[in-house]
Each structure stands twice: as C-alpha cells, then as structure tokens.
Amino acid sequence: PSKSLVDLPDSDNKGFEDPFRELCFWSLFSLKPELVNYFWSKAKNPLIIALMLVKLWEEIYNCLTIDEMDLKEEIEPLMEEYRELALKCLEEYQDTNQDLNHFILMFRNPTFGYIDLIDVAGFTDNKDFIATSDAQICIENKWKSGMRCSLKG
C-alpha cells in the first residue's frame, strides 16, 4: 500500500463537526450571501463565525479589481452586517453569564488555528467589538498574563 501525503479521515468518520459552519463558508466563497446568512444562523458558534465572515468578506473585497466595483458595493454592507451580528451575539452572551462570556472570548478555537475571538476581532479591525467592556477585560488580562510570563522568564 502506498502512503499518501495527506492523512485522510477514517472511512467511519460521521461527517463534519458543524456542517452548517462548513456550508456557511462554502456559501461565502460561492458568493451567495443569502445562503451565508441562513447557514450562519444555524451554526453552533455564531460569534466566531460572524467575526471570521467579516475577515473573509474583507479579503474577498480586497482581491477585487476596479472592474468588479459592483461586487465591491455588494460586499461592503455584508462586512458591516456581520460586524453588527458579532456585537449582537456578544451582547446576548453578556446577558447570560459574564464569566462564561470571558471564557468564550479567550477560548482558543482549534477549528480556526487556535486563535481566540479577541485576536479575530483585531484581525478584522472591529473596533466596536474590541471596545466592549468584556473584550477590554480580556485584553487587559491577556496583557497582564503576558507581563507575568515575561517577568518570570
């Protein structure tokens, strides 16, 4: 038997962890915003997905040429929509449990390369998200933690 350069999942794999997330990103890359919104609303982790969608829409926007200005005009409101949806998700989490909210913000998600929501919000320059009180608390904790690590080393 020949070895593959890519490890494929076992044949008894039951499927995707979150098929709605996968379909949401497929819809984005297929430039089908209505489907993006539908699948986003069904996904398990809408907050991180909303932030990732902002970044992905932004990257698509930046790759478009001047000849594709009509598509750029369609994408701009989508970036803003998902910025706002991320804020709404965060506000809903704030209303339930602040400690859990801080955990969610600082959780390093393996699906997205072990980055946390604060980092994703920073990548997308989402100032409104970063300016929330919970995000500021998490940023302060990250900063203090980094100082403790560097002082101990």
mmCIF file of N, CA and C in Angstrom, residues 14-139:
data_model
loop_
_atom_site.group_PDB
_atom_site.id
_atom_site.type_symbol
_atom_site.label_atom_id
_atom_site.label_comp_id
_atom_site.label_asym_id
_atom_site.label_seq_id
_atom_site.Cartn_x
_atom_site.Cartn_y
_atom_site.Cartn_z
ATOM 1 N N LYS A 14 -18.100 10.257 10.775
ATOM 2 C CA LYS A 14 -19.528 10.548 10.640
ATOM 3 C C LYS A 14 -19.810 11.849 9.897
ATOM 4 N N GLY A 15 -18.824 12.644 9.608
ATOM 5 C CA GLY A 15 -19.053 13.887 8.886
ATOM 6 C C GLY A 15 -18.408 15.066 9.581
ATOM 7 N N PHE A 16 -18.888 16.237 9.225
ATOM 8 C CA PHE A 16 -18.333 17.469 9.777
ATOM 9 C C PHE A 16 -18.803 17.684 11.206
ATOM 10 N N GLU A 17 -17.942 18.336 11.983
ATOM 11 C CA GLU A 17 -18.307 18.710 13.356
ATOM 12 C C GLU A 17 -19.509 19.651 13.351
ATOM 13 N N ASP A 18 -19.484 20.610 12.455
ATOM 14 C CA ASP A 18 -20.577 21.578 12.318
ATOM 15 C C ASP A 18 -20.824 21.811 10.828
ATOM 16 N N PRO A 19 -21.699 21.005 10.226
ATOM 17 C CA PRO A 19 -21.920 21.140 8.777
ATOM 18 C C PRO A 19 -22.458 22.515 8.378
ATOM 19 N N PHE A 20 -23.197 23.167 9.269
ATOM 20 C CA PHE A 20 -23.714 24.492 8.929
ATOM 21 C C PHE A 20 -22.583 25.512 8.797
ATOM 22 N N ARG A 21 -21.563 25.372 9.623
ATOM 23 C CA ARG A 21 -20.393 26.254 9.508
ATOM 24 C C ARG A 21 -19.714 26.030 8.153
ATOM 25 N N GLU A 22 -19.536 24.769 7.802
ATOM 26 C CA GLU A 22 -18.891 24.445 6.534
ATOM 27 C C GLU A 22 -19.705 24.980 5.355
ATOM 28 N N LEU A 23 -21.015 24.812 5.422
ATOM 29 C CA LEU A 23 -21.881 25.308 4.352
ATOM 30 C C LEU A 23 -21.911 26.841 4.321
ATOM 31 N N CYS A 24 -21.786 27.444 5.477
ATOM 32 C CA CYS A 24 -21.732 28.905 5.556
ATOM 33 C C CYS A 24 -20.508 29.422 4.801
ATOM 34 N N PHE A 25 -19.350 28.824 5.047
ATOM 35 C CA PHE A 25 -18.136 29.261 4.361
ATOM 36 C C PHE A 25 -18.181 28.908 2.875
ATOM 37 N N TRP A 26 -18.749 27.754 2.541
ATOM 38 C CA TRP A 26 -18.920 27.406 1.126
ATOM 39 C C TRP A 26 -19.780 28.463 0.427
ATOM 40 N N SER A 27 -20.852 28.876 1.092
ATOM 41 C CA SER A 27 -21.746 29.890 0.525
ATOM 42 C C SER A 27 -21.015 31.209 0.316
ATOM 43 N N LEU A 28 -20.168 31.552 1.270
ATOM 44 C CA LEU A 28 -19.395 32.785 1.144
ATOM 45 C C LEU A 28 -18.489 32.718 -0.078
ATOM 46 N N PHE A 29 -17.746 31.628 -0.228
ATOM 47 C CA PHE A 29 -16.826 31.512 -1.352
ATOM 48 C C PHE A 29 -17.559 31.344 -2.682
ATOM 49 N N SER A 30 -18.819 30.953 -2.609
ATOM 50 C CA SER A 30 -19.658 30.869 -3.814
ATOM 51 C C SER A 30 -20.388 32.187 -4.072
ATOM 52 N N LEU A 31 -20.135 33.170 -3.204
ATOM 53 C CA LEU A 31 -20.756 34.498 -3.299
ATOM 54 C C LEU A 31 -22.281 34.412 -3.298
ATOM 55 N N LYS A 32 -22.797 33.678 -2.314
ATOM 56 C CA LYS A 32 -24.237 33.528 -2.134
ATOM 57 C C LYS A 32 -24.614 34.041 -0.739
ATOM 58 N N PRO A 33 -24.717 35.369 -0.578
ATOM 59 C CA PRO A 33 -24.913 35.956 0.751
ATOM 60 C C PRO A 33 -26.184 35.504 1.467
ATOM 61 N N GLU A 34 -27.243 35.202 0.723
ATOM 62 C CA GLU A 34 -28.479 34.747 1.380
ATOM 63 C C GLU A 34 -28.251 33.406 2.072
ATOM 64 N N LEU A 35 -27.501 32.539 1.395
ATOM 65 C CA LEU A 35 -27.191 31.238 1.997
ATOM 66 C C LEU A 35 -26.218 31.396 3.161
ATOM 67 N N VAL A 36 -25.277 32.318 3.038
ATOM 68 C CA VAL A 36 -24.341 32.573 4.141
ATOM 69 C C VAL A 36 -25.137 32.885 5.404
ATOM 70 N N ASN A 37 -26.084 33.786 5.282
ATOM 71 C CA ASN A 37 -26.879 34.199 6.432
ATOM 72 C C ASN A 37 -27.699 33.034 6.989
ATOM 73 N N TYR A 38 -28.288 32.251 6.126
ATOM 74 C CA TYR A 38 -29.095 31.116 6.580
ATOM 75 C C TYR A 38 -28.225 30.117 7.353
ATOM 76 N N PHE A 39 -27.115 29.710 6.758
ATOM 77 C CA PHE A 39 -26.264 28.712 7.410
ATOM 78 C C PHE A 39 -25.610 29.276 8.668
ATOM 79 N N TRP A 40 -25.261 30.568 8.653
ATOM 80 C CA TRP A 40 -24.698 31.198 9.857
ATOM 81 C C TRP A 40 -25.693 31.098 11.007
ATOM 82 N N SER A 41 -26.967 31.344 10.713
ATOM 83 C CA SER A 41 -27.988 31.328 11.768
ATOM 84 C C SER A 41 -28.182 29.944 12.366
ATOM 85 N N LYS A 42 -27.763 28.908 11.667
ATOM 86 C CA LYS A 42 -27.920 27.527 12.140
ATOM 87 C C LYS A 42 -26.640 26.958 12.761
ATOM 88 N N ALA A 43 -25.524 27.640 12.614
ATOM 89 C CA ALA A 43 -24.230 27.126 13.053
ATOM 90 C C ALA A 43 -24.117 27.101 14.572
ATOM 91 N N LYS A 44 -23.199 26.272 15.069
ATOM 92 C CA LYS A 44 -23.015 26.086 16.517
ATOM 93 C C LYS A 44 -22.379 27.288 17.207
ATOM 94 N N ASN A 45 -21.436 27.952 16.566
ATOM 95 C CA ASN A 45 -20.688 29.052 17.185
ATOM 96 C C ASN A 45 -20.842 30.324 16.359
ATOM 97 N N PRO A 46 -22.002 30.954 16.428
ATOM 98 C CA PRO A 46 -22.250 32.102 15.541
ATOM 99 C C PRO A 46 -21.322 33.286 15.785
ATOM 100 N N LEU A 47 -20.835 33.458 16.993
ATOM 101 C CA LEU A 47 -19.985 34.619 17.276
ATOM 102 C C LEU A 47 -18.671 34.544 16.512
ATOM 103 N N ILE A 48 -17.931 33.453 16.656
ATOM 104 C CA ILE A 48 -16.644 33.358 15.954
ATOM 105 C C ILE A 48 -16.857 33.297 14.447
ATOM 106 N N ILE A 49 -17.945 32.665 14.019
ATOM 107 C CA ILE A 49 -18.204 32.590 12.583
ATOM 108 C C ILE A 49 -18.512 33.975 12.028
ATOM 109 N N ALA A 50 -19.270 34.777 12.760
ATOM 110 C CA ALA A 50 -19.554 36.144 12.302
ATOM 111 C C ALA A 50 -18.258 36.937 12.155
ATOM 112 N N LEU A 51 -17.369 36.815 13.127
ATOM 113 C CA LEU A 51 -16.093 37.528 13.044
ATOM 114 C C LEU A 51 -15.242 37.013 11.886
ATOM 115 N N MET A 52 -15.238 35.702 11.680
ATOM 116 C CA MET A 52 -14.479 35.132 10.566
ATOM 117 C C MET A 52 -15.084 35.560 9.230
ATOM 118 N N LEU A 53 -16.400 35.659 9.170
ATOM 119 C CA LEU A 53 -17.047 36.099 7.934
ATOM 120 C C LEU A 53 -16.652 37.530 7.585
ATOM 121 N N VAL A 54 -16.538 38.378 8.599
ATOM 122 C CA VAL A 54 -16.081 39.753 8.350
ATOM 123 C C VAL A 54 -14.706 39.705 7.691
ATOM 124 N N LYS A 55 -13.816 38.913 8.261
ATOM 125 C CA LYS A 55 -12.455 38.827 7.727
ATOM 126 C C LYS A 55 -12.453 38.260 6.304
ATOM 127 N N LEU A 56 -13.237 37.230 6.070
ATOM 128 C CA LEU A 56 -13.255 36.619 4.743
ATOM 129 C C LEU A 56 -13.887 37.543 3.701
ATOM 130 N N TRP A 57 -14.994 38.208 4.069
ATOM 131 C CA TRP A 57 -15.589 39.182 3.145
ATOM 132 C C TRP A 57 -14.576 40.278 2.838
ATOM 133 N N GLU A 58 -13.845 40.699 3.870
ATOM 134 C CA GLU A 58 -12.836 41.748 3.707
ATOM 135 C C GLU A 58 -11.746 41.305 2.729
ATOM 136 N N GLU A 59 -11.299 40.073 2.868
ATOM 137 C CA GLU A 59 -10.253 39.548 1.975
ATOM 138 C C GLU A 59 -10.760 39.443 0.544
ATOM 139 N N ILE A 60 -11.982 38.986 0.369
ATOM 140 C CA ILE A 60 -12.566 38.921 -0.975
ATOM 141 C C ILE A 60 -12.653 40.333 -1.552
ATOM 142 N N TYR A 61 -13.125 41.255 -0.737
ATOM 143 C CA TYR A 61 -13.256 42.659 -1.157
ATOM 144 C C TYR A 61 -11.910 43.204 -1.639
ATOM 145 N N ASN A 62 -10.867 42.936 -0.872
ATOM 146 C CA ASN A 62 -9.539 43.461 -1.210
ATOM 147 C C ASN A 62 -8.944 42.820 -2.463
ATOM 148 N N CYS A 63 -9.407 41.649 -2.829
ATOM 149 C CA CYS A 63 -8.891 40.969 -4.022
ATOM 150 C C CYS A 63 -9.602 41.399 -5.301
ATOM 151 N N LEU A 64 -10.713 42.093 -5.160
ATOM 152 C CA LEU A 64 -11.474 42.501 -6.342
ATOM 153 C C LEU A 64 -10.807 43.684 -7.040
ATOM 154 N N THR A 65 -10.972 43.714 -8.328
ATOM 155 C CA THR A 65 -10.381 44.789 -9.124
ATOM 156 C C THR A 65 -11.374 45.928 -9.299
ATOM 157 N N ILE A 66 -10.923 46.995 -9.890
ATOM 158 C CA ILE A 66 -11.768 48.158 -10.149
ATOM 159 C C ILE A 66 -12.922 47.779 -11.088
ATOM 160 N N ASP A 67 -12.691 46.786 -11.943
ATOM 161 C CA ASP A 67 -13.733 46.327 -12.862
ATOM 162 C C ASP A 67 -14.860 45.612 -12.131
ATOM 163 N N GLU A 68 -14.606 45.202 -10.914
ATOM 164 C CA GLU A 68 -15.612 44.463 -10.138
ATOM 165 C C GLU A 68 -16.227 45.344 -9.048
ATOM 166 N N MET A 69 -16.337 46.622 -9.347
ATOM 167 C CA MET A 69 -16.845 47.589 -8.371
ATOM 168 C C MET A 69 -18.268 47.253 -7.915
ATOM 169 N N ASP A 70 -19.087 46.713 -8.803
ATOM 170 C CA ASP A 70 -20.454 46.365 -8.412
ATOM 171 C C ASP A 70 -20.456 45.291 -7.331
ATOM 172 N N LEU A 71 -19.532 44.348 -7.433
ATOM 173 C CA LEU A 71 -19.420 43.310 -6.399
ATOM 174 C C LEU A 71 -18.881 43.895 -5.096
ATOM 175 N N LYS A 72 -17.953 44.832 -5.203
ATOM 176 C CA LYS A 72 -17.436 45.506 -4.012
ATOM 177 C C LYS A 72 -18.565 46.215 -3.272
ATOM 178 N N GLU A 73 -19.454 46.850 -4.030
ATOM 179 C CA GLU A 73 -20.576 47.561 -3.412
ATOM 180 C C GLU A 73 -21.543 46.603 -2.721
ATOM 181 N N GLU A 74 -21.617 45.362 -3.188
ATOM 182 C CA GLU A 74 -22.458 44.359 -2.530
ATOM 183 C C GLU A 74 -21.802 43.840 -1.252
ATOM 184 N N ILE A 75 -20.491 43.753 -1.265
ATOM 185 C CA ILE A 75 -19.769 43.150 -0.139
ATOM 186 C C ILE A 75 -19.646 44.105 1.045
ATOM 187 N N GLU A 76 -19.505 45.387 0.801
ATOM 188 C CA GLU A 76 -19.343 46.356 1.903
ATOM 189 C C GLU A 76 -20.441 46.238 2.962
ATOM 190 N N PRO A 77 -21.717 46.226 2.578
ATOM 191 C CA PRO A 77 -22.745 46.098 3.615
ATOM 192 C C PRO A 77 -22.726 44.739 4.307
ATOM 193 N N LEU A 78 -22.227 43.708 3.634
ATOM 194 C CA LEU A 78 -22.138 42.389 4.264
ATOM 195 C C LEU A 78 -21.097 42.383 5.382
ATOM 196 N N MET A 79 -19.992 43.058 5.145
ATOM 197 C CA MET A 79 -18.968 43.165 6.197
ATOM 198 C C MET A 79 -19.560 43.867 7.417
ATOM 199 N N GLU A 80 -20.271 44.948 7.179
ATOM 200 C CA GLU A 80 -20.879 45.698 8.282
ATOM 201 C C GLU A 80 -21.954 44.871 8.985
ATOM 202 N N GLU A 81 -22.735 44.131 8.209
ATOM 203 C CA GLU A 81 -23.797 43.297 8.788
ATOM 204 C C GLU A 81 -23.220 42.275 9.770
ATOM 205 N N TYR A 82 -22.133 41.623 9.386
ATOM 206 C CA TYR A 82 -21.561 40.607 10.271
ATOM 207 C C TYR A 82 -20.791 41.222 11.434
ATOM 208 N N ARG A 83 -20.279 42.424 11.278
ATOM 209 C CA ARG A 83 -19.720 43.139 12.432
ATOM 210 C C ARG A 83 -20.815 43.360 13.474
ATOM 211 N N GLU A 84 -21.979 43.800 12.990
ATOM 212 C CA GLU A 84 -23.111 44.050 13.897
ATOM 213 C C GLU A 84 -23.652 42.748 14.497
ATOM 214 N N LEU A 85 -23.708 41.698 13.701
ATOM 215 C CA LEU A 85 -24.183 40.416 14.224
ATOM 216 C C LEU A 85 -23.247 39.881 15.306
ATOM 217 N N ALA A 86 -21.953 40.081 15.132
ATOM 218 C CA ALA A 86 -20.995 39.657 16.162
ATOM 219 C C ALA A 86 -21.250 40.413 17.462
ATOM 220 N N LEU A 87 -21.507 41.716 17.361
ATOM 221 C CA LEU A 87 -21.821 42.509 18.557
ATOM 222 C C LEU A 87 -23.104 42.028 19.223
ATOM 223 N N LYS A 88 -24.114 41.709 18.427
ATOM 224 C CA LYS A 88 -25.373 41.213 18.987
ATOM 225 C C LYS A 88 -25.161 39.895 19.716
ATOM 226 N N CYS A 89 -24.373 39.003 19.126
ATOM 227 C CA CYS A 89 -24.077 37.729 19.792
ATOM 228 C C CYS A 89 -23.370 37.966 21.116
ATOM 229 N N LEU A 90 -22.402 38.857 21.101
ATOM 230 C CA LEU A 90 -21.657 39.165 22.330
ATOM 231 C C LEU A 90 -22.591 39.725 23.388
ATOM 232 N N GLU A 91 -23.495 40.608 23.005
ATOM 233 C CA GLU A 91 -24.455 41.183 23.953
ATOM 234 C C GLU A 91 -25.362 40.097 24.542
ATOM 235 N N GLU A 92 -25.773 39.142 23.713
ATOM 236 C CA GLU A 92 -26.600 38.041 24.220
ATOM 237 C C GLU A 92 -25.830 37.212 25.232
ATOM 238 N N TYR A 93 -24.554 36.957 24.955
ATOM 239 C CA TYR A 93 -23.730 36.211 25.906
ATOM 240 C C TYR A 93 -23.548 36.997 27.193
ATOM 241 N N GLN A 94 -23.398 38.317 27.093
ATOM 242 C CA GLN A 94 -23.220 39.161 28.276
ATOM 243 C C GLN A 94 -24.429 39.047 29.204
ATOM 244 N N ASP A 95 -25.593 38.944 28.614
ATOM 245 C CA ASP A 95 -26.814 38.872 29.412
ATOM 246 C C ASP A 95 -26.949 37.562 30.173
ATOM 247 N N THR A 96 -26.254 36.516 29.732
ATOM 248 C CA THR A 96 -26.406 35.217 30.391
ATOM 249 C C THR A 96 -25.412 35.009 31.525
ATOM 250 N N ASN A 97 -24.114 35.123 31.254
ATOM 251 C CA ASN A 97 -23.110 34.811 32.260
ATOM 252 C C ASN A 97 -21.795 35.477 31.867
ATOM 253 N N GLN A 98 -21.369 36.467 32.657
ATOM 254 C CA GLN A 98 -20.172 37.235 32.306
ATOM 255 C C GLN A 98 -18.903 36.381 32.346
ATOM 256 N N ASP A 99 -18.793 35.460 33.310
ATOM 257 C CA ASP A 99 -17.606 34.608 33.373
ATOM 258 C C ASP A 99 -17.528 33.704 32.147
ATOM 259 N N LEU A 100 -18.673 33.152 31.757
ATOM 260 C CA LEU A 100 -18.721 32.324 30.557
ATOM 261 C C LEU A 100 -18.379 33.164 29.329
ATOM 262 N N ASN A 101 -18.837 34.396 29.316
ATOM 263 C CA ASN A 101 -18.551 35.298 28.211
ATOM 264 C C ASN A 101 -17.041 35.522 28.073
ATOM 265 N N HIS A 102 -16.349 35.726 29.172
ATOM 266 C CA HIS A 102 -14.896 35.914 29.127
ATOM 267 C C HIS A 102 -14.219 34.638 28.636
ATOM 268 N N PHE A 103 -14.717 33.500 29.066
ATOM 269 C CA PHE A 103 -14.158 32.228 28.601
ATOM 270 C C PHE A 103 -14.333 32.102 27.088
ATOM 271 N N ILE A 104 -15.527 32.429 26.592
ATOM 272 C CA ILE A 104 -15.801 32.338 25.158
ATOM 273 C C ILE A 104 -14.875 33.262 24.378
ATOM 274 N N LEU A 105 -14.660 34.459 24.885
ATOM 275 C CA LEU A 105 -13.792 35.417 24.198
ATOM 276 C C LEU A 105 -12.336 34.956 24.162
ATOM 277 N N MET A 106 -11.895 34.252 25.200
ATOM 278 C CA MET A 106 -10.492 33.860 25.304
ATOM 279 C C MET A 106 -10.221 32.425 24.842
ATOM 280 N N PHE A 107 -11.280 31.679 24.531
ATOM 281 C CA PHE A 107 -11.110 30.285 24.111
ATOM 282 C C PHE A 107 -10.364 30.223 22.788
ATOM 283 N N ARG A 108 -9.301 29.447 22.754
ATOM 284 C CA ARG A 108 -8.501 29.297 21.538
ATOM 285 C C ARG A 108 -9.092 28.141 20.734
ATOM 286 N N ASN A 109 -9.831 28.515 19.703
ATOM 287 C CA ASN A 109 -10.605 27.562 18.920
ATOM 288 C C ASN A 109 -9.707 26.760 17.975
ATOM 289 N N PRO A 110 -9.654 25.430 18.138
ATOM 290 C CA PRO A 110 -8.798 24.617 17.271
ATOM 291 C C PRO A 110 -9.237 24.636 15.811
ATOM 292 N N THR A 111 -10.515 24.844 15.569
ATOM 293 C CA THR A 111 -11.022 24.881 14.196
ATOM 294 C C THR A 111 -10.403 26.024 13.403
ATOM 295 N N PHE A 112 -10.089 27.117 14.082
ATOM 296 C CA PHE A 112 -9.565 28.302 13.406
ATOM 297 C C PHE A 112 -8.113 28.563 13.780
ATOM 298 N N GLY A 113 -7.337 27.524 13.973
ATOM 299 C CA GLY A 113 -5.912 27.679 14.227
ATOM 300 C C GLY A 113 -5.568 28.134 15.622
ATOM 301 N N TYR A 114 -6.404 27.810 16.591
ATOM 302 C CA TYR A 114 -6.165 28.128 17.996
ATOM 303 C C TYR A 114 -6.035 29.630 18.253
ATOM 304 N N ILE A 115 -6.824 30.417 17.549
ATOM 305 C CA ILE A 115 -6.875 31.848 17.849
ATOM 306 C C ILE A 115 -8.146 32.125 18.639
ATOM 307 N N ASP A 116 -8.103 33.164 19.446
ATOM 308 C CA ASP A 116 -9.294 33.494 20.229
ATOM 309 C C ASP A 116 -10.064 34.623 19.550
ATOM 310 N N LEU A 117 -11.238 34.911 20.081
ATOM 311 C CA LEU A 117 -12.117 35.901 19.466
ATOM 312 C C LEU A 117 -11.531 37.311 19.510
ATOM 313 N N ILE A 118 -10.766 37.590 20.545
ATOM 314 C CA ILE A 118 -10.125 38.906 20.639
ATOM 315 C C ILE A 118 -9.155 39.085 19.466
ATOM 316 N N ASP A 119 -8.390 38.042 19.162
ATOM 317 C CA ASP A 119 -7.462 38.107 18.031
ATOM 318 C C ASP A 119 -8.211 38.262 16.714
ATOM 319 N N VAL A 120 -9.292 37.503 16.546
ATOM 320 C CA VAL A 120 -10.074 37.593 15.309
ATOM 321 C C VAL A 120 -10.640 39.006 15.155
ATOM 322 N N ALA A 121 -11.168 39.559 16.230
ATOM 323 C CA ALA A 121 -11.704 40.924 16.174
ATOM 324 C C ALA A 121 -10.593 41.908 15.820
ATOM 325 N N GLY A 122 -9.399 41.686 16.325
ATOM 326 C CA GLY A 122 -8.265 42.543 15.984
ATOM 327 C C GLY A 122 -7.883 42.421 14.518
ATOM 328 N N PHE A 123 -7.881 41.194 13.987
ATOM 329 C CA PHE A 123 -7.555 40.987 12.575
ATOM 330 C C PHE A 123 -8.533 41.725 11.666
ATOM 331 N N THR A 124 -9.787 41.806 12.106
ATOM 332 C CA THR A 124 -10.818 42.440 11.270
ATOM 333 C C THR A 124 -10.974 43.924 11.593
ATOM 334 N N ASP A 125 -10.142 44.419 12.501
ATOM 335 C CA ASP A 125 -10.200 45.831 12.895
ATOM 336 C C ASP A 125 -11.603 46.215 13.352
ATOM 337 N N ASN A 126 -12.221 45.304 14.108
ATOM 338 C CA ASN A 126 -13.593 45.504 14.581
ATOM 339 C C ASN A 126 -13.553 46.305 15.882
ATOM 340 N N LYS A 127 -13.429 47.601 15.741
ATOM 341 C CA LYS A 127 -13.241 48.496 16.891
ATOM 342 C C LYS A 127 -14.418 48.454 17.870
ATOM 343 N N ASP A 128 -15.635 48.359 17.343
ATOM 344 C CA ASP A 128 -16.808 48.309 18.232
ATOM 345 C C ASP A 128 -16.787 47.053 19.095
ATOM 346 N N PHE A 129 -16.387 45.936 18.510
ATOM 347 C CA PHE A 129 -16.304 44.684 19.266
ATOM 348 C C PHE A 129 -15.209 44.780 20.324
ATOM 349 N N ILE A 130 -14.059 45.260 19.919
ATOM 350 C CA ILE A 130 -12.919 45.378 20.833
ATOM 351 C C ILE A 130 -13.207 46.381 21.949
ATOM 352 N N ALA A 131 -14.054 47.368 21.672
ATOM 353 C CA ALA A 131 -14.359 48.406 22.666
ATOM 354 C C ALA A 131 -15.354 47.955 23.723
ATOM 355 N N THR A 132 -15.975 46.784 23.564
ATOM 356 C CA THR A 132 -16.937 46.331 24.574
ATOM 357 C C THR A 132 -16.213 46.085 25.898
ATOM 358 N N SER A 133 -16.941 46.204 26.976
ATOM 359 C CA SER A 133 -16.310 46.052 28.300
ATOM 360 C C SER A 133 -15.723 44.654 28.489
ATOM 361 N N ASP A 134 -16.425 43.627 28.022
ATOM 362 C CA ASP A 134 -15.892 42.264 28.180
ATOM 363 C C ASP A 134 -14.610 42.069 27.373
ATOM 364 N N ALA A 135 -14.591 42.583 26.165
ATOM 365 C CA ALA A 135 -13.381 42.460 25.343
ATOM 366 C C ALA A 135 -12.225 43.214 26.005
ATOM 367 N N GLN A 136 -12.494 44.384 26.561
ATOM 368 C CA GLN A 136 -11.451 45.157 27.224
ATOM 369 C C GLN A 136 -10.892 44.427 28.447
ATOM 370 N N ILE A 137 -11.767 43.775 29.196
ATOM 371 C CA ILE A 137 -11.320 42.988 30.356
ATOM 372 C C ILE A 137 -10.405 41.857 29.895
ATOM 373 N N CYS A 138 -10.798 41.182 28.817
ATOM 374 C CA CYS A 138 -9.990 40.077 28.295
ATOM 375 C C CYS A 138 -8.646 40.567 27.758
ATOM 376 N N ILE A 139 -8.655 41.711 27.093
ATOM 377 C CA ILE A 139 -7.405 42.285 26.578
ATOM 378 C C ILE A 139 -6.478 42.642 27.734
#
